[in-house]
Structure formats: structure tokens, C-alpha cells
Amino acid sequence: MTLRSVVTGVGGHLPDQIVTNHDLAKFVDTSDEWITERTGIRQRRKAKDGEFTSDIAVEAARKALAAAGRTPDDVDLIVVATTTGDLTFPACATIVQRKLGCPVGVAFDVQAVCSGFVYALSVADGFVARNRSKCCLVIGAETMTRLMDWEDRGTCVLFGDGAGAVVLEPMEGAGTTADRGLLGFALRADGTKQDLLYVDGGVSTGKTGYLRMQGNQVFRHAVVNISEAINMAAADAGIEVSEVDWFIPHQANLRILQGVAHRCGIAEEKVITTVAEHANTSAASIPLALDAAVQDGRIKKGDLLLLEAMGGGLTWGACVVRL
Ligand code: ACO
């Protein structure tokens, strides 16, 4: 028998405020046509004043716990993937722990930007599949709009706010690819590519800073790196990519996720896309897309899922999950 980390609940939350491409075109030199054609994005959500990453994370976590039939009292581990935590410290995860009213346990953040959720799942798997957590929340939560330079049309049109969460619980499996749970991973980072995508603030500068990106360079690396990670994660899980029921990519750009699907031989109808409505919500985009497809009934218990992401660092990775 093999102990597996099994996803027993999924939840998502978006701030109320919708910002369309037309809204942006009123104060940025851009157009709905340019944004839609180049990225597939039509709108994004924006947190209101006083609404922070921990607030939207808590809402997503509540829904995931309810879906799993668990309460905050059951939670012994919280891992939040974020690059926009409310404060430099404490970790957003400990703020979420307090706001949810969870008992004393383990709580910390994982910072791998857009790849954060895949990284966080892998870290949480190290606890759950070793029986060191009985009920774990893995949350991807971001308020990326707070890192935008609203005068930089090359970046400010791309990002949005939101949060998605899953509950992980240990379950015995047979040790085969038919088991439910996290079945395989591939994680990668290349710090030499830092200048392609970063925030020009932090303790070294004394200000929060803005997101800076050489979009076309990031684009160039994305399809190749992600495709490689997908094949490595599939090999780690012992599956063929063709067996996957649903492909849930990080939602950065429709052209990237279609390019990756094409390169990996994944049929278009298996690709979950939310980029039109959510834009790029960084670490939140994969669990938000997962939640959307669970809620509308496409993804069901037992389905084989392939998740992938690439982000600042550069970091990238992929994960195979049977729901
Ligand atoms: N509206 C109108 N024109 C624009 C806009 C805009 N919002 N933004 C850029 N342009 C212009 C540029 O100024 C340029 O004009 P020029 O030719 O006169 O100089 C032209 O459009 C082309 O610019 P490019 O940057 O070459 O456009 P590209 O086709 O590469 O699309 C984009 C840009 C959408 C950013 C694309 O490169 C992309 O999606 N890159 C990857 C983003 C990504 O995946 N990031 C990773 C995750 S993010 C994270 O980790 C936080």
C-alpha cells in the first residue's frame, strides 16, 4: 500500500469588482482588440481597498473545506502560494490560519510566483503522504493588481486578483496510477533568467515596487519549458500524457496554453481555460480553473488531471493528480 495525498475539496473566490479591457482602455493606451488578440483576456477582478490576499484566500479555503466536509478545526497544515502576501511577514498562511480560526498547527507560504501552486502542492505532499498532516489546505491567492504600474501597458492589462484552494488528506492507495491523489511532479527554476520577470521592489529598495516583464522573452521560454516539465511529471507519475482527462494550465496567455497543448499532443477540448474572465492571477490561476471546471461538472472524482505553470524566477513545473 502507498499513502497518497488526495484532493478531497476544491474552492475558489474572486473579488467582486470586474475590470474589462474597455475599462482599462479609458486610462491606458491599449484596446480591447489588442488585449483579446494577443492574450485571450477580456476582463479581470480587482480587490477593493482594504481587501487583501488573506481575505480572498480565506473565502476560497472556506469553500474547499465545505466541499471536503471538513471545518477549520480539522486543519493542521496551511500552505499558501503567493507573491502578494498582506505583509512582508508574517506569512499569509498564518494570517489565514487566524482569520479561519484554525487550531495551532503548521502554516507557511511558498513563493514561486505563478508556479507557486504547483510548488506548494509538492511541499504539502511531503507532509500529507508521510502522515504528518491529516487535513491540509493548499491555497493559491494573489492580489497582483497591487503590483501593477498602471502606466506600463505591456503588463498592467495582463493580471488579476483571486484565490483557489484545495484540501489534501492522506489515503491509502494501491501504489498504481489508478490511485487517487498527487501522482507525479516536475519542478524547475533558473535564476539566471530573473531579469525577464521580476518586481523592482522589496527590502533591498524600501518600496513594494512594480512587476516588470520582458513579455516576448518570457513567452519564448514558456512553451519549451512547460512542455518539458509536463513530460517529466508524466514520467514521474508513470502515465502517458495522452491518458490525461483534463489539462489545467496556468492562465497567463491563451496562445501559450494552446501552444503547450499542441506541442504535448493534448486535445483542445481537454484544456480548461479561464484566462478570458480571470486574466493572470499568478499562483491562484490553477486552483481557480480547477474550481471552475469542478463547479460546472466537467471535472469529476477519479479524473486524471495535468497541471502546469511557469512564472518569475524563472520557475516552472507540472503535476499529475487523480481527483
Ligand atoms: N496594448 C497595445 N499595445 C501594446 C500593449 C497593450 N496593452 N502592450 C504592448 N503593446 C505593444 C508594444 O509596445 C509593441 O509595440 P511596438 O511594436 O510599436 O514596439 C507591440 O505591442 C508588441 O509588443 P510585444 O511585447 O512584442 O507583444 P507580444 O506579442 O509579445 O505580446 C504579451 C505581449 C501579451 C505580454 C506576451 O508576450 C505574453 O503573454 N508573454 C508571456 C507572459 C507570461 O506568460 N508571463 C508568465 C507568467 S507571469 C508571472 O510569473 C508573474
Short mmCIF file of C-alpha atoms and ligand atoms in Angstrom, two decimals:
data_model
loop_
_atom_site.label_atom_id
_atom_site.label_comp_id
_atom_site.label_asym_id
_atom_site.label_seq_id
_atom_site.Cartn_x
_atom_site.Cartn_y
_atom_site.Cartn_z
CA MET A 1 0.00 0.00 0.00
CA THR A 2 1.09 3.60 -0.64
CA LEU A 3 -0.05 6.64 1.29
CA ARG A 4 -1.33 9.30 -1.15
CA SER A 5 -2.21 12.99 -0.73
CA VAL A 6 -5.76 13.11 -2.06
CA VAL A 7 -7.69 16.24 -3.06
CA THR A 8 -10.96 15.98 -1.13
CA GLY A 9 -12.29 19.50 -1.69
CA VAL A 10 -11.83 22.42 -4.10
CA GLY A 11 -12.92 26.07 -3.73
CA GLY A 12 -12.38 29.40 -5.44
CA HIS A 13 -13.09 33.04 -4.77
CA LEU A 14 -12.91 36.20 -6.90
CA PRO A 15 -13.23 39.80 -5.68
CA ASP A 16 -16.50 41.46 -6.77
CA GLN A 17 -15.04 44.28 -8.85
CA ILE A 18 -14.79 43.46 -12.59
CA VAL A 19 -12.40 45.49 -14.77
CA THR A 20 -12.93 44.97 -18.50
CA ASN A 21 -10.46 45.69 -21.30
CA HIS A 22 -12.68 48.63 -22.25
CA ASP A 23 -12.36 49.99 -18.68
CA LEU A 24 -8.54 49.84 -18.98
CA ALA A 25 -8.56 51.49 -22.42
CA LYS A 26 -10.05 54.60 -20.76
CA PHE A 27 -6.75 55.34 -18.97
CA VAL A 28 -4.09 53.14 -20.66
CA ASP A 29 -3.00 53.37 -24.31
CA THR A 30 -4.47 49.99 -25.26
CA SER A 31 -7.59 48.45 -26.78
CA ASP A 32 -9.92 45.51 -26.21
CA GLU A 33 -8.90 44.24 -29.63
CA TRP A 34 -5.14 44.21 -28.85
CA ILE A 35 -5.56 42.53 -25.45
CA THR A 36 -8.02 39.91 -26.70
CA GLU A 37 -5.99 39.04 -29.80
CA ARG A 38 -2.60 38.82 -28.02
CA THR A 39 -3.72 37.21 -24.75
CA GLY A 40 -7.34 35.98 -24.84
CA ILE A 41 -8.08 38.18 -21.77
CA ARG A 42 -11.41 40.07 -21.73
CA GLN A 43 -11.68 41.04 -18.06
CA ARG A 44 -10.08 40.60 -14.66
CA ARG A 45 -11.12 41.02 -10.99
CA LYS A 46 -9.63 43.66 -8.72
CA ALA A 47 -9.62 43.61 -4.92
CA LYS A 48 -11.17 46.68 -3.32
CA ASP A 49 -9.38 48.97 -0.87
CA GLY A 50 -8.86 47.11 2.40
CA GLU A 51 -9.36 43.68 0.77
CA PHE A 52 -6.11 41.73 0.97
CA THR A 53 -4.74 38.42 -0.27
CA SER A 54 -5.54 36.72 3.06
CA ASP A 55 -9.21 37.81 2.78
CA ILE A 56 -9.78 36.20 -0.60
CA ALA A 57 -7.69 33.18 0.44
CA VAL A 58 -9.98 32.65 3.44
CA GLU A 59 -13.10 32.68 1.22
CA ALA A 60 -11.60 30.10 -1.15
CA ALA A 61 -10.46 27.97 1.80
CA ARG A 62 -13.95 28.01 3.39
CA LYS A 63 -15.48 26.70 0.14
CA ALA A 64 -12.81 23.99 -0.23
CA LEU A 65 -13.32 22.85 3.38
CA ALA A 66 -17.10 22.72 2.90
CA ALA A 67 -16.64 20.65 -0.30
CA ALA A 68 -14.41 18.24 1.66
CA GLY A 69 -16.87 18.02 4.55
CA ARG A 70 -14.25 19.49 6.90
CA THR A 71 -14.18 22.51 9.21
CA PRO A 72 -11.37 24.92 10.15
CA ASP A 73 -11.00 22.88 13.37
CA ASP A 74 -9.73 19.92 11.31
CA VAL A 75 -6.92 21.86 9.57
CA ASP A 76 -3.39 21.09 10.83
CA LEU A 77 -1.38 22.48 7.89
CA ILE A 78 -1.85 25.57 5.68
CA VAL A 79 0.41 26.26 2.72
CA VAL A 80 -0.31 29.49 0.85
CA ALA A 81 1.28 30.02 -2.55
CA THR A 82 1.52 33.77 -3.02
CA THR A 83 3.81 36.57 -4.11
CA THR A 84 1.46 39.26 -2.78
CA GLY A 85 1.10 38.41 0.92
CA ASP A 86 -0.51 41.16 3.01
CA LEU A 87 2.76 41.97 4.82
CA THR A 88 6.44 41.13 4.38
CA PHE A 89 5.87 38.94 7.41
CA PRO A 90 4.10 37.13 8.98
CA ALA A 91 3.35 34.63 6.26
CA CYS A 92 -0.05 35.00 4.63
CA ALA A 93 -0.71 31.40 5.75
CA THR A 94 -0.59 32.36 9.43
CA ILE A 95 -2.97 35.27 8.79
CA VAL A 96 -5.32 32.85 7.03
CA GLN A 97 -4.99 30.46 9.98
CA ARG A 98 -6.04 33.24 12.37
CA LYS A 99 -8.91 34.50 10.20
CA LEU A 100 -10.26 30.98 9.63
CA GLY A 101 -9.92 30.16 13.34
CA CYS A 102 -7.83 27.03 12.80
CA PRO A 103 -6.08 25.45 15.80
CA VAL A 104 -2.32 25.76 16.34
CA GLY A 105 -0.64 23.75 13.59
CA VAL A 106 1.78 24.39 10.75
CA ALA A 107 1.37 27.37 8.39
CA PHE A 108 3.77 28.96 5.91
CA ASP A 109 3.97 30.50 2.43
CA VAL A 110 5.60 29.23 -0.73
CA GLN A 111 6.92 31.92 -3.08
CA ALA A 112 7.42 30.69 -6.62
CA VAL A 113 5.26 33.37 -8.31
CA CYS A 114 2.98 31.87 -10.99
CA SER A 115 4.40 28.37 -10.39
CA GLY A 116 3.60 28.70 -6.68
CA PHE A 117 0.58 26.42 -6.58
CA VAL A 118 2.42 23.50 -8.21
CA TYR A 119 5.40 24.05 -5.89
CA ALA A 120 3.04 24.28 -2.86
CA LEU A 121 1.30 21.02 -3.76
CA SER A 122 4.66 19.30 -3.90
CA VAL A 123 5.69 20.72 -0.50
CA ALA A 124 2.34 19.77 1.08
CA ASP A 125 2.65 16.27 -0.39
CA GLY A 126 5.81 15.90 1.72
CA PHE A 127 3.68 16.29 4.86
CA VAL A 128 0.43 14.56 3.87
CA ALA A 129 1.85 11.49 2.13
CA ARG A 130 4.15 10.94 5.13
CA ASN A 131 1.18 11.10 7.50
CA ARG A 132 2.42 14.38 9.07
CA SER A 133 -0.82 16.15 8.21
CA LYS A 134 -4.36 14.77 8.33
CA CYS A 135 -6.05 17.81 6.79
CA CYS A 136 -4.08 20.31 4.76
CA LEU A 137 -5.18 23.45 2.96
CA VAL A 138 -3.13 24.37 -0.11
CA ILE A 139 -4.17 27.82 -1.31
CA GLY A 140 -3.06 29.90 -4.28
CA ALA A 141 -4.02 33.53 -3.57
CA GLU A 142 -2.94 36.80 -5.15
CA THR A 143 -3.72 40.48 -5.41
CA MET A 144 -1.49 41.01 -8.45
CA THR A 145 -3.22 44.30 -9.34
CA ARG A 146 -1.31 45.83 -6.38
CA LEU A 147 1.98 45.18 -8.20
CA MET A 148 0.93 46.90 -11.41
CA ASP A 149 2.49 50.01 -12.88
CA TRP A 150 -0.71 51.37 -14.44
CA GLU A 151 1.39 53.34 -16.94
CA ASP A 152 3.03 50.18 -18.33
CA ARG A 153 0.56 48.82 -20.90
CA GLY A 154 2.80 45.79 -21.51
CA THR A 155 1.99 44.40 -18.06
CA CYS A 156 -0.97 46.12 -16.40
CA VAL A 157 -3.51 44.62 -18.81
CA LEU A 158 -2.42 41.04 -18.05
CA PHE A 159 -3.06 40.44 -14.35
CA GLY A 160 -5.98 40.00 -11.96
CA ASP A 161 -6.82 39.06 -8.36
CA GLY A 162 -8.30 35.85 -6.97
CA ALA A 163 -7.79 32.73 -4.87
CA GLY A 164 -8.28 29.00 -5.20
CA ALA A 165 -7.84 26.28 -2.58
CA VAL A 166 -7.76 22.52 -2.24
CA VAL A 167 -7.99 20.27 0.82
CA LEU A 168 -5.46 17.43 0.86
CA GLU A 169 -5.97 14.36 3.05
CA PRO A 170 -3.92 11.15 3.37
CA MET A 171 -5.48 8.00 1.90
CA GLU A 172 -4.11 4.52 1.28
CA GLY A 173 -3.68 3.64 -2.38
CA ALA A 174 -2.54 0.51 -4.17
CA GLY A 175 0.59 2.27 -5.44
CA THR A 176 -0.68 2.30 -9.02
CA THR A 177 -1.67 5.08 -11.40
CA ALA A 178 -5.33 4.20 -10.66
CA ASP A 179 -4.88 5.67 -7.14
CA ARG A 180 -6.49 8.97 -6.29
CA GLY A 181 -4.01 11.67 -5.22
CA LEU A 182 -0.88 13.54 -6.28
CA LEU A 183 0.85 11.03 -8.56
CA GLY A 184 3.83 12.87 -10.05
CA PHE A 185 5.74 16.14 -10.15
CA ALA A 186 8.41 18.05 -12.05
CA LEU A 187 9.71 21.33 -10.61
CA ARG A 188 12.36 23.58 -12.13
CA ALA A 189 13.95 27.02 -11.55
CA ASP A 190 16.53 29.04 -13.47
CA GLY A 191 17.66 32.10 -11.52
CA THR A 192 19.78 33.37 -14.42
CA LYS A 193 16.52 34.46 -16.14
CA GLN A 194 15.50 36.78 -13.25
CA ASP A 195 15.58 39.91 -15.42
CA LEU A 196 12.83 38.62 -17.70
CA LEU A 197 10.17 38.83 -14.98
CA TYR A 198 10.52 40.37 -11.52
CA VAL A 199 9.24 43.06 -9.15
CA ASP A 200 11.56 46.06 -8.80
CA GLY A 201 10.84 46.44 -5.07
CA GLY A 202 11.39 44.68 -1.74
CA VAL A 203 13.54 45.18 1.35
CA SER A 204 16.56 45.99 -0.83
CA THR A 205 14.74 49.05 -2.20
CA GLY A 206 12.45 50.12 0.64
CA LYS A 207 9.32 50.11 -1.55
CA THR A 208 6.85 47.50 -2.77
CA GLY A 209 7.75 48.05 -6.42
CA TYR A 210 6.10 47.11 -9.71
CA LEU A 211 6.06 44.00 -11.83
CA ARG A 212 8.49 44.24 -14.75
CA MET A 213 8.45 41.78 -17.62
CA GLN A 214 10.06 41.23 -20.99
CA GLY A 215 6.87 39.58 -22.22
CA ASN A 216 8.09 38.28 -25.56
CA GLN A 217 11.20 36.71 -23.94
CA VAL A 218 9.06 35.03 -21.25
CA PHE A 219 6.74 33.81 -23.98
CA ARG A 220 9.69 32.27 -25.85
CA HIS A 221 10.77 30.22 -22.82
CA ALA A 222 7.25 29.29 -21.70
CA VAL A 223 6.18 26.75 -24.32
CA VAL A 224 9.51 24.88 -24.32
CA ASN A 225 9.99 24.81 -20.54
CA ILE A 226 6.41 23.87 -19.70
CA SER A 227 6.27 21.12 -22.32
CA GLU A 228 9.46 19.63 -20.89
CA ALA A 229 8.03 19.73 -17.34
CA ILE A 230 4.80 18.08 -18.48
CA ASN A 231 6.66 15.15 -19.97
CA MET A 232 8.83 14.84 -16.83
CA ALA A 233 5.80 14.91 -14.49
CA ALA A 234 4.01 12.30 -16.63
CA ALA A 235 7.11 10.07 -16.47
CA ASP A 236 7.32 10.62 -12.68
CA ALA A 237 3.67 9.53 -12.34
CA GLY A 238 4.12 6.61 -14.73
CA ILE A 239 1.45 7.78 -17.16
CA GLU A 240 1.29 8.82 -20.79
CA VAL A 241 0.22 12.42 -21.43
CA SER A 242 -2.48 11.01 -23.77
CA GLU A 243 -4.18 9.33 -20.75
CA VAL A 244 -4.90 12.68 -19.09
CA ASP A 245 -8.60 13.63 -18.91
CA TRP A 246 -8.12 17.34 -18.25
CA PHE A 247 -5.27 19.78 -18.77
CA ILE A 248 -5.31 22.71 -16.29
CA PRO A 249 -2.59 25.17 -17.28
CA HIS A 250 -1.55 28.35 -15.51
CA GLN A 251 -3.69 31.01 -17.20
CA ALA A 252 -1.14 33.56 -18.43
CA ASN A 253 -1.95 33.79 -22.10
CA LEU A 254 -4.31 31.79 -24.32
CA ARG A 255 -1.63 31.49 -27.00
CA ILE A 256 0.87 29.95 -24.53
CA LEU A 257 -1.54 27.37 -23.18
CA GLN A 258 -2.74 26.42 -26.66
CA GLY A 259 0.89 26.19 -27.83
CA VAL A 260 1.80 23.89 -24.93
CA ALA A 261 -1.27 21.68 -25.51
CA HIS A 262 -0.40 21.43 -29.21
CA ARG A 263 3.27 20.59 -28.54
CA CYS A 264 2.31 17.91 -25.98
CA GLY A 265 -0.43 16.40 -28.18
CA ILE A 266 -3.25 17.37 -25.79
CA ALA A 267 -6.63 17.74 -27.49
CA GLU A 268 -8.14 21.23 -27.36
CA GLU A 269 -11.37 20.01 -25.71
CA LYS A 270 -9.36 18.75 -22.70
CA VAL A 271 -7.91 22.21 -21.95
CA ILE A 272 -9.55 24.21 -19.12
CA THR A 273 -9.31 27.94 -19.83
CA THR A 274 -10.41 30.79 -17.58
CA VAL A 275 -7.95 33.40 -18.81
CA ALA A 276 -10.70 35.36 -20.62
CA GLU A 277 -12.57 36.04 -17.35
CA HIS A 278 -9.79 35.88 -14.72
CA ALA A 279 -6.66 37.11 -16.59
CA ASN A 280 -3.36 36.01 -15.00
CA THR A 281 -3.93 35.53 -11.26
CA SER A 282 -0.42 34.07 -10.77
CA ALA A 283 -0.43 31.29 -8.11
CA ALA A 284 -4.24 31.39 -7.92
CA SER A 285 -4.90 30.62 -11.57
CA ILE A 286 -4.63 26.81 -11.50
CA PRO A 287 -6.86 26.20 -8.45
CA LEU A 288 -9.34 28.80 -9.77
CA ALA A 289 -9.52 27.00 -13.13
CA LEU A 290 -9.82 23.65 -11.35
CA ASP A 291 -12.66 25.01 -9.23
CA ALA A 292 -14.47 26.44 -12.28
CA ALA A 293 -14.41 23.05 -14.04
CA VAL A 294 -15.42 21.13 -10.90
CA GLN A 295 -18.31 23.54 -10.31
CA ASP A 296 -19.63 23.26 -13.88
CA GLY A 297 -19.44 19.46 -13.73
CA ARG A 298 -16.73 18.87 -16.34
CA ILE A 299 -14.12 17.56 -13.87
CA LYS A 300 -15.28 14.65 -11.71
CA LYS A 301 -13.87 12.48 -8.95
CA GLY A 302 -11.48 9.93 -10.46
CA ASP A 303 -10.45 12.10 -13.44
CA LEU A 304 -6.75 12.29 -14.28
CA LEU A 305 -5.54 15.92 -14.28
CA LEU A 306 -2.36 17.56 -15.53
CA LEU A 307 -1.44 20.94 -14.01
CA GLU A 308 1.40 23.17 -15.24
CA ALA A 309 2.80 26.66 -14.69
CA MET A 310 5.68 28.99 -15.38
CA GLY A 311 6.46 32.27 -13.64
CA GLY A 312 9.00 34.68 -12.21
CA GLY A 313 12.33 33.24 -11.17
CA LEU A 314 12.08 31.82 -13.72
CA THR A 315 10.27 28.90 -12.12
CA TRP A 316 8.15 26.26 -13.81
CA GLY A 317 6.65 22.88 -13.08
CA ALA A 318 3.89 20.36 -13.63
CA CYS A 319 1.88 17.93 -11.53
CA VAL A 320 -0.25 14.86 -12.28
CA VAL A 321 -3.26 14.38 -9.99
CA ARG A 322 -6.08 11.86 -9.94
CA LEU A 323 -9.01 13.68 -8.33
N1 ACO B 1 -1.90 47.49 -25.84
C1 ACO B 1 -1.49 47.87 -27.05
N2 ACO B 1 -0.23 47.66 -27.48
C2 ACO B 1 0.62 47.06 -26.64
C3 ACO B 1 0.25 46.65 -25.34
C4 ACO B 1 -1.07 46.88 -24.95
N3 ACO B 1 -1.55 46.52 -23.75
N4 ACO B 1 1.32 46.08 -24.73
C5 ACO B 1 2.34 46.11 -25.61
N5 ACO B 1 1.92 46.71 -26.75
C6 ACO B 1 2.69 46.96 -27.96
C7 ACO B 1 4.17 47.09 -27.69
O1 ACO B 1 4.51 48.40 -27.28
C8 ACO B 1 4.76 46.75 -29.05
O2 ACO B 1 4.65 47.89 -29.86
P1 ACO B 1 5.82 48.24 -30.94
O3 ACO B 1 5.84 47.08 -31.88
O4 ACO B 1 5.33 49.52 -31.53
O5 ACO B 1 7.07 48.37 -30.12
C9 ACO B 1 3.80 45.69 -29.59
O6 ACO B 1 2.58 45.83 -28.84
C10 ACO B 1 4.32 44.26 -29.48
O7 ACO B 1 4.80 44.06 -28.15
P2 ACO B 1 5.30 42.63 -27.66
O8 ACO B 1 5.67 42.71 -26.21
O9 ACO B 1 6.31 42.08 -28.61
O10 ACO B 1 3.94 41.79 -27.85
P3 ACO B 1 3.69 40.24 -27.70
O11 ACO B 1 3.03 39.73 -28.92
O12 ACO B 1 4.92 39.51 -27.21
O13 ACO B 1 2.59 40.17 -26.55
C11 ACO B 1 2.47 39.67 -24.18
C12 ACO B 1 2.88 40.68 -25.27
C13 ACO B 1 0.97 39.53 -24.24
C14 ACO B 1 2.92 40.21 -22.84
C15 ACO B 1 3.13 38.31 -24.45
O14 ACO B 1 4.48 38.47 -24.73
C16 ACO B 1 2.99 37.35 -23.28
O15 ACO B 1 1.93 36.88 -22.96
N6 ACO B 1 4.13 36.98 -22.66
C17 ACO B 1 4.17 35.97 -21.60
C18 ACO B 1 3.58 36.45 -20.33
C19 ACO B 1 3.70 35.32 -19.31
O16 ACO B 1 3.44 34.18 -19.62
N7 ACO B 1 4.16 35.60 -18.15
C20 ACO B 1 4.46 34.47 -17.26
C21 ACO B 1 3.72 34.43 -16.09
S1 ACO B 1 3.62 35.92 -15.22
C22 ACO B 1 4.30 35.71 -13.63
O17 ACO B 1 5.01 34.80 -13.36
C23 ACO B 1 4.05 36.78 -12.61
#
